[in-house]
GROMACS .gro file of C-alpha atoms in nm:
model
  427
    1MET     CA    1   7.223   2.037   8.811
    2SER     CA    2   7.538   2.083   9.016
    3ALA     CA    3   7.526   2.315   9.317
    4PHE     CA    4   7.872   2.437   9.214
    5GLN     CA    5   7.846   2.678   8.921
    6TYR     CA    6   8.026   2.981   8.779
    7ARG     CA    7   7.859   3.320   8.816
    8ASP     CA    8   8.018   3.633   8.679
    9GLY     CA    9   8.348   3.452   8.644
   10GLN     CA   10   8.359   3.309   8.997
   11LEU     CA   11   8.276   2.961   9.126
   12TYR     CA   12   7.981   2.954   9.364
   13ALA     CA   13   7.859   2.691   9.605
   14GLU     CA   14   7.485   2.756   9.592
   15ALA     CA   15   7.475   3.133   9.659
   16VAL     CA   16   7.812   3.154   9.834
   17ALA     CA   17   8.123   3.261   9.643
   18VAL     CA   18   8.387   2.995   9.703
   19ALA     CA   19   8.657   3.261   9.715
   20ARG     CA   20   8.471   3.438   9.998
   21ALA     CA   21   8.456   3.117  10.199
   22ALA     CA   22   8.828   3.064  10.135
   23GLU     CA   23   8.907   3.410  10.274
   24THR     CA   24   8.719   3.326  10.594
   25VAL     CA   25   8.821   2.965  10.644
   26GLY     CA   26   9.164   2.943  10.484
   27THR     CA   27   9.275   2.663  10.254
   28PRO     CA   28   9.253   2.376  10.205
   29PHE     CA   29   8.895   2.307  10.309
   30TYR     CA   30   8.604   2.084  10.217
   31CYS     CA   31   8.277   2.246  10.114
   32TYR     CA   32   7.941   2.062  10.112
   33SER     CA   33   7.617   2.177   9.953
   34THR     CA   34   7.295   2.130  10.152
   35ALA     CA   35   7.084   2.168   9.838
   36ALA     CA   36   7.277   1.901   9.647
   37LEU     CA   37   7.257   1.660   9.939
   38GLN     CA   38   6.883   1.715   9.979
   39ALA     CA   39   6.818   1.676   9.606
   40GLU     CA   40   7.004   1.346   9.588
   41TYR     CA   41   6.822   1.203   9.889
   42ARG     CA   42   6.480   1.307   9.763
   43ALA     CA   43   6.550   1.160   9.420
   44PHE     CA   44   6.661   0.830   9.575
   45ASP     CA   45   6.359   0.817   9.802
   46ALA     CA   46   6.116   0.897   9.519
   47ALA     CA   47   6.261   0.624   9.297
   48PHE     CA   48   6.134   0.362   9.541
   49ALA     CA   49   5.794   0.510   9.614
   50LYS     CA   50   5.628   0.181   9.509
   51ILE     CA   51   5.828  -0.027   9.760
   52PRO     CA   52   5.820  -0.010  10.141
   53HIS     CA   53   6.173   0.101  10.220
   54MET     CA   54   6.416   0.271  10.456
   55ILE     CA   55   6.724   0.465  10.348
   56CYS     CA   56   7.013   0.419  10.592
   57TYR     CA   57   7.287   0.662  10.490
   58SER     CA   58   7.631   0.502  10.493
   59LEU     CA   59   7.845   0.705  10.731
   60LYS     CA   60   8.168   0.557  10.599
   61ALA     CA   61   8.130   0.790  10.299
   62ASN     CA   62   8.122   1.104  10.515
   63ASN     CA   63   8.066   1.110  10.890
   64ASN     CA   64   8.021   1.482  10.943
   65LEU     CA   65   7.740   1.549  11.191
   66ALA     CA   66   7.591   1.824  10.973
   67VAL     CA   67   7.573   1.588  10.675
   68MET     CA   68   7.404   1.317  10.881
   69ARG     CA   69   7.164   1.567  11.041
   70THR     CA   70   7.066   1.705  10.701
   71LEU     CA   71   6.974   1.356  10.582
   72LEU     CA   72   6.807   1.265  10.911
   73GLU     CA   73   6.569   1.559  10.873
   74LEU     CA   74   6.464   1.408  10.538
   75GLY     CA   75   6.392   1.072  10.701
   76ALA     CA   76   6.723   0.884  10.675
   77GLY     CA   77   6.858   0.627  10.913
   78ALA     CA   78   7.224   0.526  10.932
   79ASP     CA   79   7.445   0.240  10.817
   80VAL     CA   80   7.751   0.216  11.042
   81VAL     CA   81   8.058  -0.008  11.047
   82SER     CA   82   8.204   0.081  11.386
   83ALA     CA   83   8.100   0.189  11.733
   84GLY     CA   84   8.243   0.530  11.651
   85GLU     CA   85   8.010   0.571  11.355
   86MET     CA   86   7.720   0.447  11.568
   87HIS     CA   87   7.789   0.713  11.832
   88CYS     CA   88   7.819   0.974  11.555
   89ALA     CA   89   7.476   0.876  11.420
   90LEU     CA   90   7.325   0.890  11.767
   91ALA     CA   91   7.485   1.230  11.831
   92ALA     CA   92   7.328   1.358  11.508
   93GLY     CA   93   6.990   1.249  11.643
   94VAL     CA   94   6.934   0.927  11.449
   95PRO     CA   95   6.698   0.698  11.643
   96ALA     CA   96   6.871   0.375  11.742
   97ASP     CA   97   6.600   0.171  11.571
   98LYS     CA   98   6.705   0.325  11.237
   99ILE     CA   99   7.070   0.217  11.268
  100VAL     CA  100   7.215  -0.085  11.086
  101PHE     CA  101   7.554  -0.213  11.209
  102ALA     CA  102   7.760  -0.377  10.932
  103GLY     CA  103   8.127  -0.476  10.903
  104VAL     CA  104   8.328  -0.798  10.925
  105GLY     CA  105   8.514  -0.733  11.249
  106LYS     CA  106   8.266  -0.624  11.514
  107THR     CA  107   8.411  -0.669  11.863
  108ALA     CA  108   8.228  -0.783  12.174
  109PRO     CA  109   8.233  -0.431  12.327
  110GLU     CA  110   8.090  -0.288  12.004
  111MET     CA  111   7.816  -0.553  12.002
  112ALA     CA  112   7.734  -0.480  12.365
  113ALA     CA  113   7.713  -0.105  12.302
  114ALA     CA  114   7.483  -0.156  12.003
  115LEU     CA  115   7.259  -0.391  12.202
  116ASP     CA  116   7.241  -0.140  12.487
  117VAL     CA  117   7.107   0.136  12.263
  118GLY     CA  118   6.873  -0.097  12.070
  119ILE     CA  119   6.980  -0.073  11.707
  120LEU     CA  120   6.763  -0.197  11.419
  121GLN     CA  121   6.988  -0.486  11.318
  122PHE     CA  122   7.336  -0.634  11.298
  123ASN     CA  123   7.445  -0.738  10.949
  124VAL     CA  124   7.634  -1.055  11.045
  125GLU     CA  125   7.909  -1.164  10.807
  126SER     CA  126   8.046  -1.493  10.946
  127ILE     CA  127   7.962  -1.787  11.170
  128PRO     CA  128   8.221  -1.683  11.434
  129GLU     CA  129   8.063  -1.339  11.445
  130LEU     CA  130   7.718  -1.495  11.486
  131GLU     CA  131   7.843  -1.711  11.772
  132LEU     CA  132   8.010  -1.418  11.951
  133LEU     CA  133   7.703  -1.197  11.910
  134ASN     CA  134   7.489  -1.475  12.056
  135GLN     CA  135   7.719  -1.496  12.360
  136VAL     CA  136   7.710  -1.121  12.415
  137ALA     CA  137   7.332  -1.104  12.376
  138VAL     CA  138   7.271  -1.399  12.610
  139GLY     CA  139   7.497  -1.235  12.868
  140LYS     CA  140   7.269  -0.931  12.853
  141ASN     CA  141   6.952  -1.142  12.848
  142ARG     CA  142   6.864  -1.003  12.508
  143ARG     CA  143   6.808  -1.119  12.152
  144ALA     CA  144   7.009  -0.945  11.884
  145PRO     CA  145   6.823  -0.869  11.558
  146VAL     CA  146   7.032  -1.014  11.277
  147ALA     CA  147   7.033  -0.992  10.900
  148LEU     CA  148   7.270  -1.244  10.747
  149ARG     CA  149   7.496  -1.080  10.490
  150LEU     CA  150   7.537  -1.301  10.185
  151ASN     CA  151   7.837  -1.315   9.956
  152PRO     CA  152   7.670  -1.386   9.620
  153ASP     CA  153   7.999  -1.436   9.432
  154VAL     CA  154   7.908  -1.167   9.179
  155ASP     CA  155   8.171  -0.951   9.012
  156ALA     CA  156   8.059  -0.590   9.052
  157ARG     CA  157   8.290  -0.486   8.763
  158THR     CA  158   8.423  -0.197   8.964
  159HIS     CA  159   8.773  -0.116   9.092
  160ALA     CA  160   8.934  -0.427   9.244
  161LYS     CA  161   9.002  -0.243   9.570
  162ILE     CA  162   8.634  -0.162   9.629
  163SER     CA  163   8.477  -0.493   9.524
  164THR     CA  164   8.302  -0.675   9.809
  165GLY     CA  165   8.075  -0.940   9.658
  166LYS     CA  166   8.312  -1.200   9.509
  167SER     CA  167   8.399  -1.527   9.677
  168GLU     CA  168   8.759  -1.417   9.733
  169ASN     CA  169   8.646  -1.103   9.920
  170LYS     CA  170   8.634  -1.105  10.299
  171PHE     CA  171   8.272  -0.994  10.317
  172GLY     CA  172   7.959  -1.197  10.382
  173ILE     CA  173   7.865  -1.565  10.410
  174GLU     CA  174   7.888  -1.776  10.096
  175LEU     CA  175   7.558  -1.890   9.948
  176SER     CA  176   7.637  -2.257  10.003
  177GLN     CA  177   7.660  -2.190  10.378
  178ALA     CA  178   7.378  -1.939  10.409
  179ALA     CA  179   7.079  -2.167  10.477
  180ALA     CA  180   7.261  -2.356  10.753
  181ALA     CA  181   7.386  -2.029  10.904
  182TYR     CA  182   7.036  -1.884  10.906
  183ALA     CA  183   6.898  -2.197  11.074
  184GLN     CA  184   7.178  -2.172  11.331
  185ALA     CA  185   7.080  -1.811  11.395
  186ALA     CA  186   6.715  -1.907  11.442
  187ALA     CA  187   6.811  -2.174  11.696
  188ALA     CA  188   7.044  -1.948  11.896
  189PRO     CA  189   6.887  -1.815  12.219
  190GLY     CA  190   7.043  -1.470  12.180
  191ILE     CA  191   6.967  -1.417  11.811
  192GLU     CA  192   6.653  -1.303  11.631
  193PRO     CA  193   6.698  -1.353  11.254
  194VAL     CA  194   6.512  -1.077  11.069
  195GLY     CA  195   6.638  -1.093  10.712
  196LEU     CA  196   6.913  -1.108  10.455
  197ALA     CA  197   7.162  -0.847  10.341
  198LEU     CA  198   7.425  -0.796  10.074
  199HIS     CA  199   7.655  -0.529   9.936
  200ILE     CA  200   7.861  -0.618   9.630
  201GLY     CA  201   8.086  -0.317   9.592
  202SER     CA  202   8.117   0.056   9.546
  203GLN     CA  203   8.102   0.291   9.247
  204LEU     CA  204   7.904   0.051   9.025
  205ALA     CA  205   7.842   0.182   8.674
  206ASP     CA  206   7.680  -0.138   8.542
  207LEU     CA  207   7.347  -0.267   8.671
  208SER     CA  208   7.383  -0.628   8.555
  209PRO     CA  209   7.578  -0.732   8.870
  210TYR     CA  210   7.291  -0.598   9.080
  211ARG     CA  211   7.041  -0.805   8.883
  212ALA     CA  212   7.249  -1.119   8.937
  213ALA     CA  213   7.309  -1.055   9.307
  214PHE     CA  214   6.951  -0.952   9.385
  215GLY     CA  215   6.822  -1.259   9.203
  216LYS     CA  216   7.034  -1.483   9.427
  217LEU     CA  217   6.921  -1.293   9.735
  218ALA     CA  218   6.554  -1.335   9.639
  219ALA     CA  219   6.599  -1.708   9.577
  220MET     CA  220   6.759  -1.753   9.919
  221ALA     CA  221   6.479  -1.557  10.086
  222VAL     CA  222   6.219  -1.783   9.922
  223GLU     CA  223   6.412  -2.095  10.025
  224LEU     CA  224   6.431  -1.981  10.386
  225LYS     CA  225   6.065  -1.888  10.406
  226GLN     CA  226   5.961  -2.219  10.253
  227SER     CA  227   6.159  -2.395  10.524
  228GLY     CA  228   5.963  -2.207  10.789
  229LEU     CA  229   6.231  -1.952  10.883
  230PRO     CA  230   6.134  -1.585  10.930
  231VAL     CA  231   6.252  -1.330  10.673
  232LYS     CA  232   6.104  -0.991  10.761
  233HIS     CA  233   6.299  -0.762  10.530
  234LEU     CA  234   6.595  -0.741  10.290
  235ASP     CA  235   6.898  -0.512  10.296
  236LEU     CA  236   7.038  -0.433   9.949
  237GLY     CA  237   7.337  -0.225  10.059
  238GLY     CA  238   7.453   0.059   9.837
  239GLY     CA  239   7.724   0.104   9.577
  240LEU     CA  240   7.556   0.304   9.298
  241GLY     CA  241   7.822   0.504   9.121
  242ILE     CA  242   7.851   0.875   9.044
  243ALA     CA  243   8.015   1.063   8.759
  244TYR     CA  244   8.376   1.158   8.832
  245GLU     CA  245   8.497   1.191   8.473
  246SER     CA  246   8.334   1.025   8.172
  247GLU     CA  247   8.132   0.764   8.362
  248ASN     CA  248   7.766   0.724   8.281
  249PRO     CA  249   7.627   0.604   8.615
  250PRO     CA  250   7.297   0.417   8.620
  251SER     CA  251   6.984   0.621   8.666
  252LEU     CA  252   6.780   0.570   8.978
  253ALA     CA  253   6.483   0.469   8.763
  254GLU     CA  254   6.687   0.189   8.602
  255TYR     CA  255   6.813   0.073   8.940
  256ALA     CA  256   6.463   0.081   9.088
  257ALA     CA  257   6.331  -0.128   8.799
  258ILE     CA  258   6.584  -0.402   8.872
  259VAL     CA  259   6.496  -0.395   9.242
  260GLU     CA  260   6.126  -0.426   9.161
  261GLN     CA  261   6.183  -0.713   8.915
  262THR     CA  262   6.407  -0.918   9.146
  263VAL     CA  263   6.330  -0.866   9.514
  264GLY     CA  264   6.033  -0.630   9.489
  265ILE     CA  265   5.803  -0.915   9.387
  266LEU     CA  266   5.854  -1.073   9.731
  267GLY     CA  267   5.661  -0.792   9.899
  268LEU     CA  268   5.922  -0.747  10.173
  269PRO     CA  269   6.036  -0.407  10.306
  270ILE     CA  270   6.380  -0.312  10.180
  271ILE     CA  271   6.671  -0.127  10.339
  272PHE     CA  272   6.906   0.072  10.116
  273GLU     CA  273   7.249   0.197  10.228
  274PRO     CA  274   7.364   0.467   9.984
  275GLY     CA  275   7.664   0.678  10.072
  276ARG     CA  276   7.865   0.805   9.776
  277ARG     CA  277   7.549   0.844   9.565
  278LEU     CA  278   7.410   1.098   9.812
  279ILE     CA  279   7.716   1.298   9.918
  280GLY     CA  280   7.984   1.235   9.653
  281ASN     CA  281   7.898   1.515   9.412
  282ALA     CA  282   7.771   1.741   9.692
  283GLY     CA  283   8.125   1.827   9.802
  284ILE     CA  284   8.441   1.993   9.673
  285LEU     CA  285   8.792   2.036   9.813
  286VAL     CA  286   8.921   2.392   9.779
  287THR     CA  287   9.296   2.446   9.764
  288ARG     CA  288   9.535   2.728   9.683
  289VAL     CA  289   9.830   2.718   9.446
  290THR     CA  290  10.152   2.766   9.643
  291TYR     CA  291  10.405   2.746   9.361
  292VAL     CA  292  10.423   2.693   8.987
  293LYS     CA  293  10.742   2.495   8.930
  294GLU     CA  294  10.867   2.489   8.574
  295GLY     CA  295  11.068   2.174   8.508
  296VAL     CA  296  11.254   2.076   8.195
  297ASN     CA  297  10.986   1.833   8.081
  298ARG     CA  298  10.694   1.905   8.314
  299THR     CA  299  10.523   2.189   8.492
  300PHE     CA  300  10.418   2.124   8.851
  301ILE     CA  301  10.129   2.307   9.015
  302ILE     CA  302  10.205   2.271   9.386
  303THR     CA  303   9.900   2.320   9.606
  304ASP     CA  304   9.844   2.352   9.979
  305ALA     CA  305   9.618   2.043   9.973
  306ALA     CA  306   9.788   1.706   9.972
  307MET     CA  307   9.729   1.331   9.970
  308ASN     CA  308   9.665   1.343  10.343
  309ASP     CA  309   9.358   1.557  10.262
  310LEU     CA  310   9.240   1.351   9.963
  311ILE     CA  311   9.396   1.007   9.927
  312ARG     CA  312   9.173   0.867   9.652
  313PRO     CA  313   9.397   0.962   9.356
  314MET     CA  314   9.696   0.794   9.523
  315LEU     CA  315   9.504   0.495   9.659
  316TYR     CA  316   9.272   0.415   9.368
  317GLU     CA  317   9.425   0.609   9.078
  318ALA     CA  318   9.096   0.799   9.101
  319TYR     CA  319   9.010   1.088   8.870
  320HIS     CA  320   8.868   1.412   9.009
  321ASP     CA  321   8.778   1.711   8.795
  322ILE     CA  322   8.984   2.017   8.896
  323VAL     CA  323   8.885   2.371   8.798
  324PRO     CA  324   9.003   2.724   8.882
  325VAL     CA  325   8.777   2.908   9.123
  326ALA     CA  326   8.821   3.218   8.908
  327GLN     CA  327   8.690   3.116   8.566
  328SER     CA  328   8.950   3.124   8.292
  329ALA     CA  329   8.894   3.317   7.972
  330PRO     CA  330   8.721   3.113   7.700
  331ASP     CA  331   9.012   3.171   7.462
  332GLY     CA  332   9.276   3.099   7.727
  333GLN     CA  333   9.556   2.868   7.619
  334SER     CA  334   9.567   2.551   7.827
  335ARG     CA  335   9.867   2.327   7.880
  336LYS     CA  336   9.930   1.995   8.049
  337VAL     CA  337  10.051   2.017   8.408
  338ASP     CA  338  10.093   1.791   8.711
  339ILE     CA  339   9.887   1.905   9.009
  340VAL     CA  340  10.064   1.790   9.322
  341GLY     CA  341  10.073   1.841   9.697
  342PRO     CA  342  10.359   1.935   9.931
  343ILE     CA  343  10.397   1.600  10.110
  344CYS     CA  344  10.729   1.418  10.093
  345GLU     CA  345  10.593   1.131   9.882
  346SER     CA  346  10.618   1.087   9.507
  347THR     CA  347  10.258   0.963   9.508
  348ASP     CA  348  10.128   1.296   9.640
  349ILE     CA  349   9.961   1.371   9.307
  350PHE     CA  350   9.607   1.484   9.228
  351ALA     CA  351   9.644   1.482   8.850
  352GLU     CA  352   9.915   1.408   8.597
  353GLN     CA  353   9.943   1.583   8.264
  354ARG     CA  354   9.604   1.746   8.311
  355PRO     CA  355   9.519   2.025   8.063
  356MET     CA  356   9.471   2.342   8.267
  357PRO     CA  357   9.451   2.715   8.192
  358PRO     CA  358   9.737   2.940   8.304
  359LEU     CA  359   9.779   2.929   8.683
  360ALA     CA  360   9.982   3.137   8.926
  361ALA     CA  361  10.072   3.122   9.292
  362GLY     CA  362   9.774   3.231   9.501
  363ASP     CA  363   9.508   3.102   9.259
  364LEU     CA  364   9.231   2.889   9.406
  365LEU     CA  365   9.137   2.549   9.266
  366ALA     CA  366   8.831   2.335   9.334
  367ILE     CA  367   8.863   1.956   9.327
  368PHE     CA  368   8.521   1.816   9.247
  369SER     CA  369   8.329   1.507   9.364
  370THR     CA  370   8.508   1.487   9.698
  371GLY     CA  371   8.206   1.473   9.929
  372ALA     CA  372   8.250   1.097   9.970
  373TYR     CA  373   8.569   0.929  10.091
  374GLY     CA  374   8.751   1.260  10.112
  375ALA     CA  375   8.756   1.398  10.464
  376VAL     CA  376   8.680   1.060  10.622
  377MET     CA  377   8.997   0.906  10.478
  378ALA     CA  378   9.218   1.203  10.562
  379SER     CA  379   9.513   1.187  10.799
  380SER     CA  380   9.758   1.423  10.966
  381TYR     CA  381  10.059   1.276  10.784
  382ASN     CA  382  10.359   1.512  10.794
  383LEU     CA  383  10.177   1.657  11.099
  384ARG     CA  384   9.949   1.854  10.868
  385PRO     CA  385   9.622   1.972  11.028
  386LEU     CA  386   9.310   1.808  10.890
  387ALA     CA  387   9.126   2.029  10.644
  388PRO     CA  388   8.819   2.195  10.796
  389GLU     CA  389   8.474   2.120  10.659
  390VAL     CA  390   8.221   2.383  10.559
  391MET     CA  391   7.852   2.345  10.479
  392VAL     CA  392   7.666   2.587  10.253
  393ASN     CA  393   7.292   2.649  10.273
  394GLY     CA  394   7.170   2.907  10.024
  395ASN     CA  395   7.366   3.226  10.088
  396GLU     CA  396   7.495   3.108  10.427
  397PHE     CA  397   7.791   2.894  10.517
  398ALA     CA  398   7.925   2.755  10.842
  399ILE     CA  399   8.232   2.567  10.955
  400VAL     CA  400   8.096   2.226  11.055
  401ARG     CA  401   8.432   2.076  11.150
  402PRO     CA  402   8.712   2.319  11.237
  403ARG     CA  403   9.076   2.290  11.146
  404PRO     CA  404   9.272   2.159  11.448
  405THR     CA  405   9.550   2.377  11.582
  406TYR     CA  406   9.908   2.258  11.615
  407ALA     CA  407   9.854   2.263  11.990
  408ASP     CA  408   9.555   2.032  11.946
  409MET     CA  409   9.763   1.789  11.743
  410ILE     CA  410  10.078   1.791  11.954
  411GLY     CA  411   9.871   1.790  12.271
  412ARG     CA  412   9.751   1.437  12.192
  413ASP     CA  413  10.092   1.303  12.294
  414ARG     CA  414  10.204   1.232  12.647
  415LEU     CA  415  10.566   1.217  12.757
  416PRO     CA  416  10.631   0.914  12.980
  417GLY     CA  417  10.736   0.966  13.339
  418TRP     CA  418  11.099   0.870  13.282
  419PHE     CA  419  11.162   1.203  13.106
  420ALA     CA  420  11.281   1.484  13.332
  421ALA     CA  421  11.095   1.811  13.341
  422GLY     CA  422  11.341   1.959  13.095
  423GLY     CA  423  11.263   1.694  12.837
  424LYS     CA  424  11.577   1.483  12.886
  425ALA     CA  425  11.556   1.117  12.976
  426LYS     CA  426  11.653   1.030  13.331
  427LYS     CA  427  11.984   0.847  13.365
   0.00000   0.00000   0.00000
């Protein structure tokens, strides 16, 4: 059941009226539900009760400290793809030995920082990366724990822009090169090979690509072990989809069955890296209608949220359900409208020709399923302040990331010394 429900004609986040939060915080703002986040984590964890496992939450979905801390208190580790995300996980209290560092472009300073804190493993995605990591580790007189990320050449049948497991994608080492790469890792003085990893894409609604990819991963693990190379655990990544519109995402029980049938039979501990599945439907973006613009052929609902706050509709043609915070009358006449933001771009659109009840300036709207890849992909384009983030817990709510002031934003800049005190360039 969703944590966002109507009560007495008003949308609530758990036991907090969304309109009340809007009065306190101002719009637009993101709102996350503690209860929804906890329920998703517990369901994921329970689905794999038969398998030794660790859940490393993927911070790229949402890197708010309060979100990470909520999951940490349930037992989660962290999957990070940058030094920034690693420091965020550490700041939230995640033990270093529960952090997995993935990503195709790790730099030497990032590798050194991760070695210094003692992370669980690096998911290495290329031979050049392996060689650089070896150099950095040797320079520190250490051995870096490495899981080799495979590219299984499996079509995840998801959006082309979020597919990561096909041969033409930049991610992972191709299967034909994997055995030699693993042997190279085992022979390197600064590398300790600990396992294999993969991640074939995001927002998967079909389990058959998982079955194919996991089968290839299992076969490679058996081949490596038979050749005398150590394989201590497997990392299956994430990617399970959620319902945005009419999707019917796989159940956790169905997913767990495939894991058990493919890699579970090997008896190895497994790392999972869910992100969207945990936080996606635990968040909404709340915005206020600024104008209703009646055109000749279209009606535009102009909101105070924009593509800089939520870029997914523009970037992926993504659908998000949008509802009024004040529930419309059951017999209200709906009409098709375009819901758009105020940014000077034609692509600043949340929904086109969406049936909506009558709306007026000042009305609040909630954009659903924005917990993942919402705030983390936001920008200050048009010098718009980033939307604040709020977390709800029962009948309480708190601002967990405040809205920056204009002074904060403009204060990031520094005028070079050749400008005079009055702001004019020296001649």
